[in-house]
Amino acid sequence: MSRSVLVTGGNRGIGLAIARELAAGGDDVAVTYRSGEPPEGLRGVRCDITDSAQVDAAFKEVEETQGPVEVLVANAGITKDQLLALMSEDDFSSVVDTNLTGSFRVAKRAVRGMMRKRSGRIVLISSVVGLMGSGGQGNYAASKAGLVGFGRSLARELGSRGITVNVVSPGFVETDMTAALPEERQAEIKKNVPLGRIGAAEDIARTVAFLAGPGGSYITGAVIPVDGGLGMGH
Ligand code: NDP
Protein backbone atom coordinates (compact mmCIF):
# COMPACT_ATOMS: atom_id res chain seq x y z
CA MET A 1 0.00 0.00 0.00
CA SER A 2 1.73 3.18 -1.16
CA ARG A 3 -0.25 6.35 -0.64
CA SER A 4 0.47 9.96 -1.43
CA VAL A 5 1.24 11.64 1.90
CA LEU A 6 1.94 15.26 2.77
CA VAL A 7 3.34 16.26 6.17
CA THR A 8 3.54 19.99 6.91
CA GLY A 9 6.61 20.98 8.90
CA GLY A 10 8.05 17.59 8.04
CA ASN A 11 11.59 18.87 7.67
CA ARG A 12 12.40 18.52 11.39
CA GLY A 13 11.12 17.51 14.83
CA ILE A 14 7.88 15.59 15.18
CA GLY A 15 6.91 16.16 11.52
CA LEU A 16 10.14 14.59 10.29
CA ALA A 17 9.63 11.53 12.52
CA ILE A 18 6.07 11.18 11.17
CA ALA A 19 7.30 11.49 7.57
CA ARG A 20 10.02 8.88 8.12
CA GLU A 21 7.60 6.47 9.83
CA LEU A 22 5.09 6.68 6.96
CA ALA A 23 7.84 6.40 4.34
CA ALA A 24 9.19 3.30 6.13
CA GLY A 25 5.68 1.82 5.82
CA GLY A 26 5.91 2.21 2.05
CA ASP A 27 4.11 5.50 1.46
CA ASP A 28 5.19 8.21 -0.97
CA VAL A 29 5.89 11.07 1.39
CA ALA A 30 6.37 14.77 0.74
CA VAL A 31 7.25 17.28 3.44
CA THR A 32 6.96 21.04 3.46
CA TYR A 33 10.02 23.12 4.28
CA ARG A 34 10.52 26.86 4.33
CA SER A 35 14.26 27.26 3.89
CA GLY A 36 17.48 25.27 3.60
CA GLU A 37 17.35 21.76 2.20
CA PRO A 38 14.61 19.15 2.58
CA PRO A 39 15.58 16.10 4.66
CA GLU A 40 17.41 13.34 2.84
CA GLY A 41 15.29 10.66 1.25
CA LEU A 42 12.06 12.63 1.39
CA ARG A 43 10.46 14.80 -1.28
CA GLY A 44 10.51 18.42 -0.14
CA VAL A 45 8.02 21.05 -1.28
CA ARG A 46 8.69 24.64 -0.34
CA CYS A 47 5.70 26.08 1.51
CA ASP A 48 4.84 28.57 4.20
CA ILE A 49 1.41 27.53 5.44
CA THR A 50 0.45 31.11 6.30
CA ASP A 51 0.26 31.84 2.55
CA SER A 52 -2.58 30.13 0.67
CA ALA A 53 -0.91 30.68 -2.73
CA GLN A 54 2.14 28.75 -1.48
CA VAL A 55 -0.14 26.04 -0.09
CA ASP A 56 -1.85 25.69 -3.45
CA ALA A 57 1.49 25.57 -5.30
CA ALA A 58 2.82 22.91 -2.90
CA PHE A 59 -0.25 20.72 -3.41
CA LYS A 60 0.05 21.10 -7.20
CA GLU A 61 3.68 19.97 -7.01
CA VAL A 62 2.75 16.97 -4.87
CA GLU A 63 -0.14 16.09 -7.19
CA GLU A 64 2.17 16.14 -10.20
CA THR A 65 4.90 14.05 -8.61
CA GLN A 66 3.13 11.54 -6.39
CA GLY A 67 -0.60 12.03 -7.05
CA PRO A 68 -3.41 13.71 -5.06
CA VAL A 69 -2.79 13.76 -1.31
CA GLU A 70 -4.45 10.78 0.34
CA VAL A 71 -3.01 11.30 3.81
CA LEU A 72 -2.53 14.81 5.21
CA VAL A 73 -0.69 15.42 8.46
CA ALA A 74 -1.09 19.06 9.56
CA ASN A 75 1.86 19.27 11.90
CA ALA A 76 3.57 22.64 11.32
CA GLY A 77 3.32 24.87 14.36
CA ILE A 78 4.98 27.62 16.34
CA THR A 79 5.01 29.07 19.85
CA LYS A 80 5.36 32.70 20.94
CA ASP A 81 4.96 32.36 24.70
CA GLN A 82 4.09 35.39 26.75
CA LEU A 83 1.93 36.33 29.72
CA LEU A 84 -1.37 37.85 28.63
CA ALA A 85 -0.58 41.30 30.02
CA LEU A 86 2.56 41.43 27.89
CA MET A 87 1.31 39.57 24.80
CA SER A 88 1.02 41.68 21.67
CA GLU A 89 -1.87 41.20 19.30
CA ASP A 90 0.65 40.05 16.71
CA ASP A 91 2.01 37.37 19.11
CA PHE A 92 -1.55 36.09 19.42
CA SER A 93 -2.67 36.29 15.83
CA SER A 94 0.52 34.97 14.24
CA VAL A 95 0.39 31.80 16.37
CA VAL A 96 -3.28 31.28 15.51
CA ASP A 97 -2.56 32.05 11.85
CA THR A 98 0.12 29.36 11.69
CA ASN A 99 -1.26 26.64 13.96
CA LEU A 100 -5.01 26.89 13.36
CA THR A 101 -5.58 28.84 10.14
CA GLY A 102 -2.56 27.10 8.57
CA SER A 103 -4.22 23.75 9.27
CA PHE A 104 -7.45 25.10 7.77
CA ARG A 105 -5.57 26.13 4.61
CA VAL A 106 -3.98 22.74 4.04
CA ALA A 107 -7.06 20.72 5.02
CA LYS A 108 -9.26 22.76 2.67
CA ARG A 109 -6.84 22.18 -0.20
CA ALA A 110 -6.44 18.47 0.60
CA VAL A 111 -10.12 17.56 0.77
CA ARG A 112 -10.73 18.49 -2.87
CA GLY A 113 -8.97 15.34 -4.08
CA MET A 114 -10.09 13.24 -1.12
CA MET A 115 -13.78 14.01 -1.73
CA ARG A 116 -13.39 13.08 -5.38
CA LYS A 117 -11.78 9.80 -4.35
CA ARG A 118 -14.24 9.29 -1.49
CA SER A 119 -11.42 8.38 0.86
CA GLY A 120 -8.72 10.10 2.82
CA ARG A 121 -7.04 10.48 6.19
CA ILE A 122 -6.37 13.78 7.93
CA VAL A 123 -4.42 14.01 11.18
CA LEU A 124 -4.13 17.34 12.98
CA ILE A 125 -1.32 17.76 15.50
CA SER A 126 -2.67 19.59 18.55
CA SER A 127 -1.13 19.58 22.04
CA VAL A 128 -1.91 18.51 25.59
CA VAL A 129 -1.90 22.24 26.30
CA GLY A 130 -4.99 22.70 24.10
CA LEU A 131 -7.18 21.02 26.70
CA MET A 132 -5.19 21.62 29.92
CA GLY A 133 -4.25 25.23 29.28
CA SER A 134 -0.84 26.59 30.16
CA GLY A 135 0.15 29.88 31.78
CA GLY A 136 2.04 32.03 29.31
CA GLN A 137 0.70 30.11 26.32
CA GLY A 138 -2.77 31.60 25.83
CA ASN A 139 -2.16 32.06 22.11
CA TYR A 140 -0.75 28.57 21.58
CA ALA A 141 -3.39 26.84 23.74
CA ALA A 142 -6.20 28.68 21.92
CA SER A 143 -4.83 27.59 18.56
CA LYS A 144 -4.45 23.98 19.68
CA ALA A 145 -7.91 23.82 21.32
CA GLY A 146 -9.27 25.30 18.10
CA LEU A 147 -7.93 22.31 16.20
CA VAL A 148 -10.17 20.03 18.29
CA GLY A 149 -13.35 21.87 17.28
CA PHE A 150 -12.11 22.21 13.73
CA GLY A 151 -11.16 18.54 13.42
CA ARG A 152 -14.38 17.26 14.94
CA SER A 153 -16.44 19.46 12.65
CA LEU A 154 -14.56 18.10 9.64
CA ALA A 155 -15.05 14.55 10.91
CA ARG A 156 -18.82 15.14 10.87
CA GLU A 157 -18.75 16.93 7.53
CA LEU A 158 -16.56 14.46 5.68
CA GLY A 159 -17.40 11.09 7.23
CA SER A 160 -19.92 10.26 4.52
CA ARG A 161 -17.12 10.75 1.96
CA GLY A 162 -14.94 8.13 3.58
CA ILE A 163 -12.55 10.71 5.03
CA THR A 164 -11.40 10.36 8.63
CA VAL A 165 -10.20 13.36 10.63
CA ASN A 166 -8.44 12.88 13.93
CA VAL A 167 -6.46 14.98 16.35
CA VAL A 168 -3.28 13.83 18.05
CA SER A 169 -2.32 15.64 21.25
CA PRO A 170 1.33 15.21 22.10
CA GLY A 171 2.59 15.93 25.59
CA PHE A 172 6.14 17.08 26.19
CA VAL A 173 8.32 15.87 23.32
CA GLU A 174 12.04 16.42 22.84
CA THR A 175 12.46 18.72 19.81
CA ASP A 176 13.83 22.21 19.03
CA MET A 177 10.52 23.63 20.30
CA THR A 178 10.94 22.26 23.82
CA ALA A 179 14.74 22.61 23.93
CA ALA A 180 14.05 26.34 24.24
CA LEU A 181 12.47 25.81 27.70
CA PRO A 182 14.64 26.33 30.80
CA GLU A 183 15.99 23.10 32.42
CA GLU A 184 13.99 23.62 35.64
CA ARG A 185 10.76 23.90 33.66
CA GLN A 186 11.62 20.70 31.75
CA ALA A 187 12.31 18.85 35.03
CA GLU A 188 9.04 20.11 36.51
CA ILE A 189 7.04 18.88 33.51
CA LYS A 190 8.79 15.49 33.61
CA LYS A 191 7.81 15.10 37.29
CA ASN A 192 4.15 15.31 36.23
CA VAL A 193 4.42 12.67 33.52
CA PRO A 194 3.17 9.32 34.91
CA LEU A 195 5.44 7.43 32.50
CA GLY A 196 8.37 9.42 33.94
CA ARG A 197 10.03 10.35 30.69
CA ILE A 198 9.89 13.00 28.05
CA GLY A 199 8.37 11.82 24.78
CA ALA A 200 10.33 11.07 21.64
CA ALA A 201 9.14 12.29 18.25
CA GLU A 202 8.84 8.63 17.26
CA ASP A 203 6.19 8.09 19.98
CA ILE A 204 3.98 10.58 18.17
CA ALA A 205 4.91 9.25 14.72
CA ARG A 206 3.77 5.71 15.52
CA THR A 207 0.35 6.94 16.65
CA VAL A 208 -0.08 9.03 13.51
CA ALA A 209 0.91 6.03 11.37
CA PHE A 210 -1.67 3.93 13.21
CA LEU A 211 -4.44 6.48 12.56
CA ALA A 212 -3.39 6.80 8.92
CA GLY A 213 -3.18 3.03 8.47
CA PRO A 214 -5.63 0.11 8.62
CA GLY A 215 -5.89 0.43 12.43
CA GLY A 216 -7.57 3.80 11.98
CA SER A 217 -10.26 2.68 9.55
CA TYR A 218 -13.15 3.20 12.02
CA ILE A 219 -11.71 6.08 14.05
CA THR A 220 -12.78 9.64 13.30
CA GLY A 221 -13.28 12.76 15.39
CA ALA A 222 -11.03 11.31 18.08
CA VAL A 223 -8.56 13.29 20.16
CA ILE A 224 -5.75 10.90 20.98
CA PRO A 225 -3.37 11.92 23.76
CA VAL A 226 0.23 10.78 23.31
CA ASP A 227 1.63 12.34 26.43
CA GLY A 228 2.81 9.67 28.86
CA GLY A 229 -0.32 10.41 30.92
CA LEU A 230 0.49 14.10 31.45
CA GLY A 231 -2.95 15.34 30.40
CA MET A 232 -5.02 12.52 31.91
CA GLY A 233 -8.54 13.61 32.82
CA HIS A 234 -8.67 16.49 30.36
P1 NDP B 1 9.69 22.27 15.81
O1 NDP B 1 9.79 23.69 16.27
O2 NDP B 1 10.81 21.33 16.04
O3 NDP B 1 9.29 22.23 14.25
C1 NDP B 1 8.23 23.02 13.78
C2 NDP B 1 7.99 22.68 12.34
O4 NDP B 1 6.90 23.49 11.86
C3 NDP B 1 9.19 23.00 11.46
O5 NDP B 1 9.28 22.03 10.45
C4 NDP B 1 8.82 24.35 10.88
O6 NDP B 1 9.44 24.63 9.63
C5 NDP B 1 7.34 24.18 10.69
N1 NDP B 1 6.65 25.46 10.54
C6 NDP B 1 6.47 26.42 11.47
N2 NDP B 1 5.81 27.45 10.93
C7 NDP B 1 5.57 27.13 9.63
C8 NDP B 1 4.95 27.80 8.55
N3 NDP B 1 4.42 29.02 8.67
N4 NDP B 1 4.89 27.16 7.35
C9 NDP B 1 5.42 25.94 7.19
N5 NDP B 1 6.03 25.27 8.18
C10 NDP B 1 6.11 25.86 9.38
O7 NDP B 1 8.36 21.73 16.49
P2 NDP B 1 7.93 20.26 16.96
O8 NDP B 1 8.42 19.24 16.02
O9 NDP B 1 8.22 20.16 18.39
O10 NDP B 1 6.34 20.42 16.83
C11 NDP B 1 5.59 19.90 15.74
C12 NDP B 1 4.11 20.06 16.08
O11 NDP B 1 3.83 19.35 17.29
C13 NDP B 1 3.71 21.51 16.32
O12 NDP B 1 2.42 21.74 15.81
C14 NDP B 1 3.70 21.61 17.82
O13 NDP B 1 2.84 22.62 18.29
C15 NDP B 1 3.22 20.22 18.22
N6 NDP B 1 3.56 19.83 19.57
C16 NDP B 1 4.87 19.74 19.98
C17 NDP B 1 5.15 19.36 21.28
C18 NDP B 1 6.53 19.22 21.80
O14 NDP B 1 6.68 18.96 23.01
N7 NDP B 1 7.57 19.35 21.00
C19 NDP B 1 4.07 19.07 22.23
C20 NDP B 1 2.76 19.19 21.70
C21 NDP B 1 2.53 19.55 20.41
P3 NDP B 1 10.85 25.40 9.57
O15 NDP B 1 11.93 24.38 9.76
O16 NDP B 1 10.83 26.01 8.21
O17 NDP B 1 10.85 26.43 10.66
XYZ file of C-alpha atoms and ligand atoms in Angstrom:
282
model
C 0.000 0.000 0.000
C 1.726 3.179 -1.164
C -0.252 6.348 -0.644
C 0.469 9.960 -1.434
C 1.239 11.641 1.896
C 1.939 15.262 2.770
C 3.341 16.260 6.169
C 3.536 19.991 6.907
C 6.614 20.980 8.895
C 8.046 17.587 8.040
C 11.588 18.868 7.666
C 12.405 18.519 11.385
C 11.121 17.510 14.825
C 7.878 15.590 15.179
C 6.914 16.158 11.525
C 10.139 14.594 10.288
C 9.625 11.532 12.516
C 6.072 11.184 11.165
C 7.296 11.485 7.571
C 10.018 8.876 8.124
C 7.600 6.467 9.832
C 5.095 6.681 6.963
C 7.842 6.397 4.337
C 9.186 3.302 6.134
C 5.681 1.823 5.818
C 5.905 2.209 2.046
C 4.105 5.504 1.462
C 5.190 8.209 -0.973
C 5.893 11.072 1.390
C 6.375 14.773 0.736
C 7.250 17.280 3.444
C 6.960 21.043 3.455
C 10.015 23.120 4.281
C 10.523 26.860 4.328
C 14.255 27.261 3.891
C 17.484 25.268 3.599
C 17.353 21.765 2.205
C 14.612 19.149 2.583
C 15.584 16.105 4.664
C 17.411 13.345 2.840
C 15.292 10.655 1.255
C 12.057 12.634 1.392
C 10.459 14.804 -1.277
C 10.513 18.423 -0.144
C 8.025 21.050 -1.279
C 8.692 24.637 -0.335
C 5.704 26.080 1.512
C 4.841 28.574 4.199
C 1.411 27.529 5.444
C 0.450 31.114 6.296
C 0.256 31.839 2.552
C -2.578 30.133 0.668
C -0.911 30.676 -2.732
C 2.144 28.755 -1.479
C -0.142 26.043 -0.089
C -1.850 25.692 -3.448
C 1.487 25.567 -5.301
C 2.817 22.912 -2.899
C -0.245 20.724 -3.413
C 0.053 21.099 -7.197
C 3.676 19.969 -7.007
C 2.750 16.967 -4.868
C -0.141 16.088 -7.185
C 2.174 16.139 -10.200
C 4.904 14.054 -8.612
C 3.126 11.541 -6.386
C -0.604 12.031 -7.050
C -3.405 13.707 -5.063
C -2.786 13.762 -1.313
C -4.449 10.776 0.339
C -3.012 11.301 3.809
C -2.525 14.808 5.206
C -0.688 15.424 8.460
C -1.087 19.062 9.555
C 1.862 19.274 11.905
C 3.573 22.643 11.321
C 3.319 24.869 14.360
C 4.982 27.622 16.345
C 5.007 29.070 19.853
C 5.355 32.695 20.943
C 4.958 32.355 24.697
C 4.087 35.386 26.748
C 1.927 36.334 29.717
C -1.367 37.847 28.635
C -0.580 41.296 30.018
C 2.561 41.430 27.888
C 1.314 39.570 24.799
C 1.022 41.683 21.669
C -1.870 41.202 19.303
C 0.653 40.045 16.712
C 2.007 37.365 19.108
C -1.549 36.093 19.423
C -2.674 36.291 15.834
C 0.525 34.973 14.240
C 0.394 31.804 16.366
C -3.275 31.285 15.513
C -2.555 32.050 11.849
C 0.117 29.356 11.689
C -1.264 26.645 13.961
C -5.008 26.892 13.360
C -5.585 28.843 10.135
C -2.557 27.100 8.571
C -4.222 23.746 9.270
C -7.445 25.103 7.769
C -5.567 26.134 4.608
C -3.984 22.738 4.036
C -7.060 20.721 5.019
C -9.260 22.756 2.666
C -6.845 22.179 -0.200
C -6.444 18.474 0.600
C -10.118 17.556 0.774
C -10.727 18.485 -2.874
C -8.974 15.344 -4.081
C -10.089 13.242 -1.122
C -13.776 14.012 -1.735
C -13.385 13.078 -5.375
C -11.782 9.803 -4.349
C -14.239 9.291 -1.492
C -11.424 8.383 0.860
C -8.724 10.101 2.821
C -7.039 10.485 6.186
C -6.372 13.777 7.934
C -4.421 14.005 11.179
C -4.132 17.342 12.980
C -1.324 17.765 15.500
C -2.666 19.588 18.550
C -1.127 19.582 22.043
C -1.906 18.508 25.589
C -1.903 22.238 26.298
C -4.990 22.705 24.103
C -7.184 21.022 26.703
C -5.194 21.621 29.917
C -4.253 25.234 29.280
C -0.835 26.587 30.162
C 0.151 29.876 31.777
C 2.037 32.035 29.305
C 0.702 30.108 26.320
C -2.769 31.596 25.827
C -2.161 32.064 22.106
C -0.748 28.571 21.582
C -3.395 26.836 23.735
C -6.200 28.677 21.924
C -4.828 27.594 18.557
C -4.446 23.977 19.682
C -7.908 23.821 21.325
C -9.274 25.300 18.096
C -7.930 22.308 16.205
C -10.170 20.026 18.290
C -13.355 21.871 17.285
C -12.115 22.213 13.726
C -11.160 18.540 13.419
C -14.379 17.256 14.944
C -16.444 19.463 12.647
C -14.556 18.102 9.635
C -15.049 14.549 10.913
C -18.825 15.140 10.872
C -18.745 16.934 7.532
C -16.558 14.463 5.679
C -17.395 11.093 7.225
C -19.918 10.258 4.524
C -17.118 10.751 1.956
C -14.937 8.128 3.579
C -12.549 10.711 5.026
C -11.404 10.356 8.632
C -10.200 13.358 10.625
C -8.443 12.876 13.928
C -6.464 14.984 16.354
C -3.278 13.828 18.055
C -2.321 15.645 21.251
C 1.333 15.208 22.102
C 2.594 15.928 25.590
C 6.138 17.082 26.194
C 8.320 15.867 23.324
C 12.037 16.416 22.839
C 12.460 18.725 19.807
C 13.826 22.207 19.026
C 10.520 23.631 20.299
C 10.941 22.257 23.815
C 14.741 22.611 23.933
C 14.047 26.336 24.240
C 12.468 25.812 27.704
C 14.637 26.327 30.803
C 15.990 23.105 32.415
C 13.991 23.621 35.643
C 10.758 23.899 33.657
C 11.617 20.704 31.755
C 12.314 18.852 35.031
C 9.038 20.110 36.514
C 7.040 18.879 33.505
C 8.793 15.489 33.611
C 7.809 15.104 37.285
C 4.151 15.315 36.230
C 4.416 12.666 33.520
C 3.173 9.318 34.908
C 5.442 7.430 32.497
C 8.366 9.416 33.939
C 10.027 10.352 30.690
C 9.894 12.997 28.046
C 8.366 11.818 24.778
C 10.331 11.066 21.643
C 9.138 12.292 18.252
C 8.841 8.627 17.257
C 6.190 8.090 19.978
C 3.980 10.578 18.168
C 4.909 9.254 14.720
C 3.774 5.706 15.515
C 0.353 6.944 16.649
C -0.085 9.025 13.509
C 0.906 6.030 11.371
C -1.673 3.927 13.206
C -4.443 6.478 12.555
C -3.389 6.802 8.921
C -3.185 3.032 8.469
C -5.626 0.109 8.620
C -5.895 0.432 12.429
C -7.573 3.798 11.976
C -10.263 2.678 9.549
C -13.147 3.203 12.023
C -11.706 6.078 14.049
C -12.777 9.640 13.301
C -13.281 12.759 15.389
C -11.026 11.312 18.076
C -8.562 13.287 20.162
C -5.746 10.902 20.980
C -3.373 11.921 23.762
C 0.228 10.784 23.307
C 1.627 12.339 26.429
C 2.811 9.668 28.862
C -0.316 10.411 30.916
C 0.489 14.102 31.452
C -2.952 15.344 30.399
C -5.021 12.524 31.913
C -8.536 13.614 32.821
C -8.669 16.487 30.364
P 9.690 22.266 15.812
O 9.785 23.685 16.272
O 10.814 21.334 16.037
O 9.287 22.230 14.247
C 8.228 23.015 13.781
C 7.985 22.676 12.335
O 6.901 23.491 11.856
C 9.195 22.998 11.456
O 9.276 22.029 10.450
C 8.820 24.355 10.882
O 9.440 24.631 9.633
C 7.335 24.177 10.691
N 6.653 25.458 10.540
C 6.469 26.421 11.470
N 5.812 27.454 10.931
C 5.573 27.131 9.632
C 4.950 27.797 8.549
N 4.423 29.023 8.666
N 4.890 27.163 7.354
C 5.416 25.939 7.187
N 6.034 25.270 8.175
C 6.112 25.864 9.377
O 8.356 21.734 16.493
P 7.934 20.255 16.961
O 8.416 19.239 16.025
O 8.221 20.155 18.393
O 6.344 20.416 16.829
C 5.589 19.901 15.739
C 4.113 20.060 16.079
O 3.830 19.351 17.287
C 3.712 21.511 16.318
O 2.419 21.739 15.811
C 3.698 21.609 17.823
O 2.838 22.619 18.289
C 3.217 20.217 18.216
N 3.560 19.831 19.569
C 4.873 19.742 19.978
C 5.150 19.363 21.279
C 6.527 19.221 21.803
O 6.678 18.960 23.012
N 7.571 19.346 21.004
C 4.072 19.074 22.230
C 2.757 19.186 21.696
C 2.531 19.553 20.412
P 10.847 25.405 9.566
O 11.927 24.378 9.758
O 10.832 26.015 8.208
O 10.845 26.426 10.657
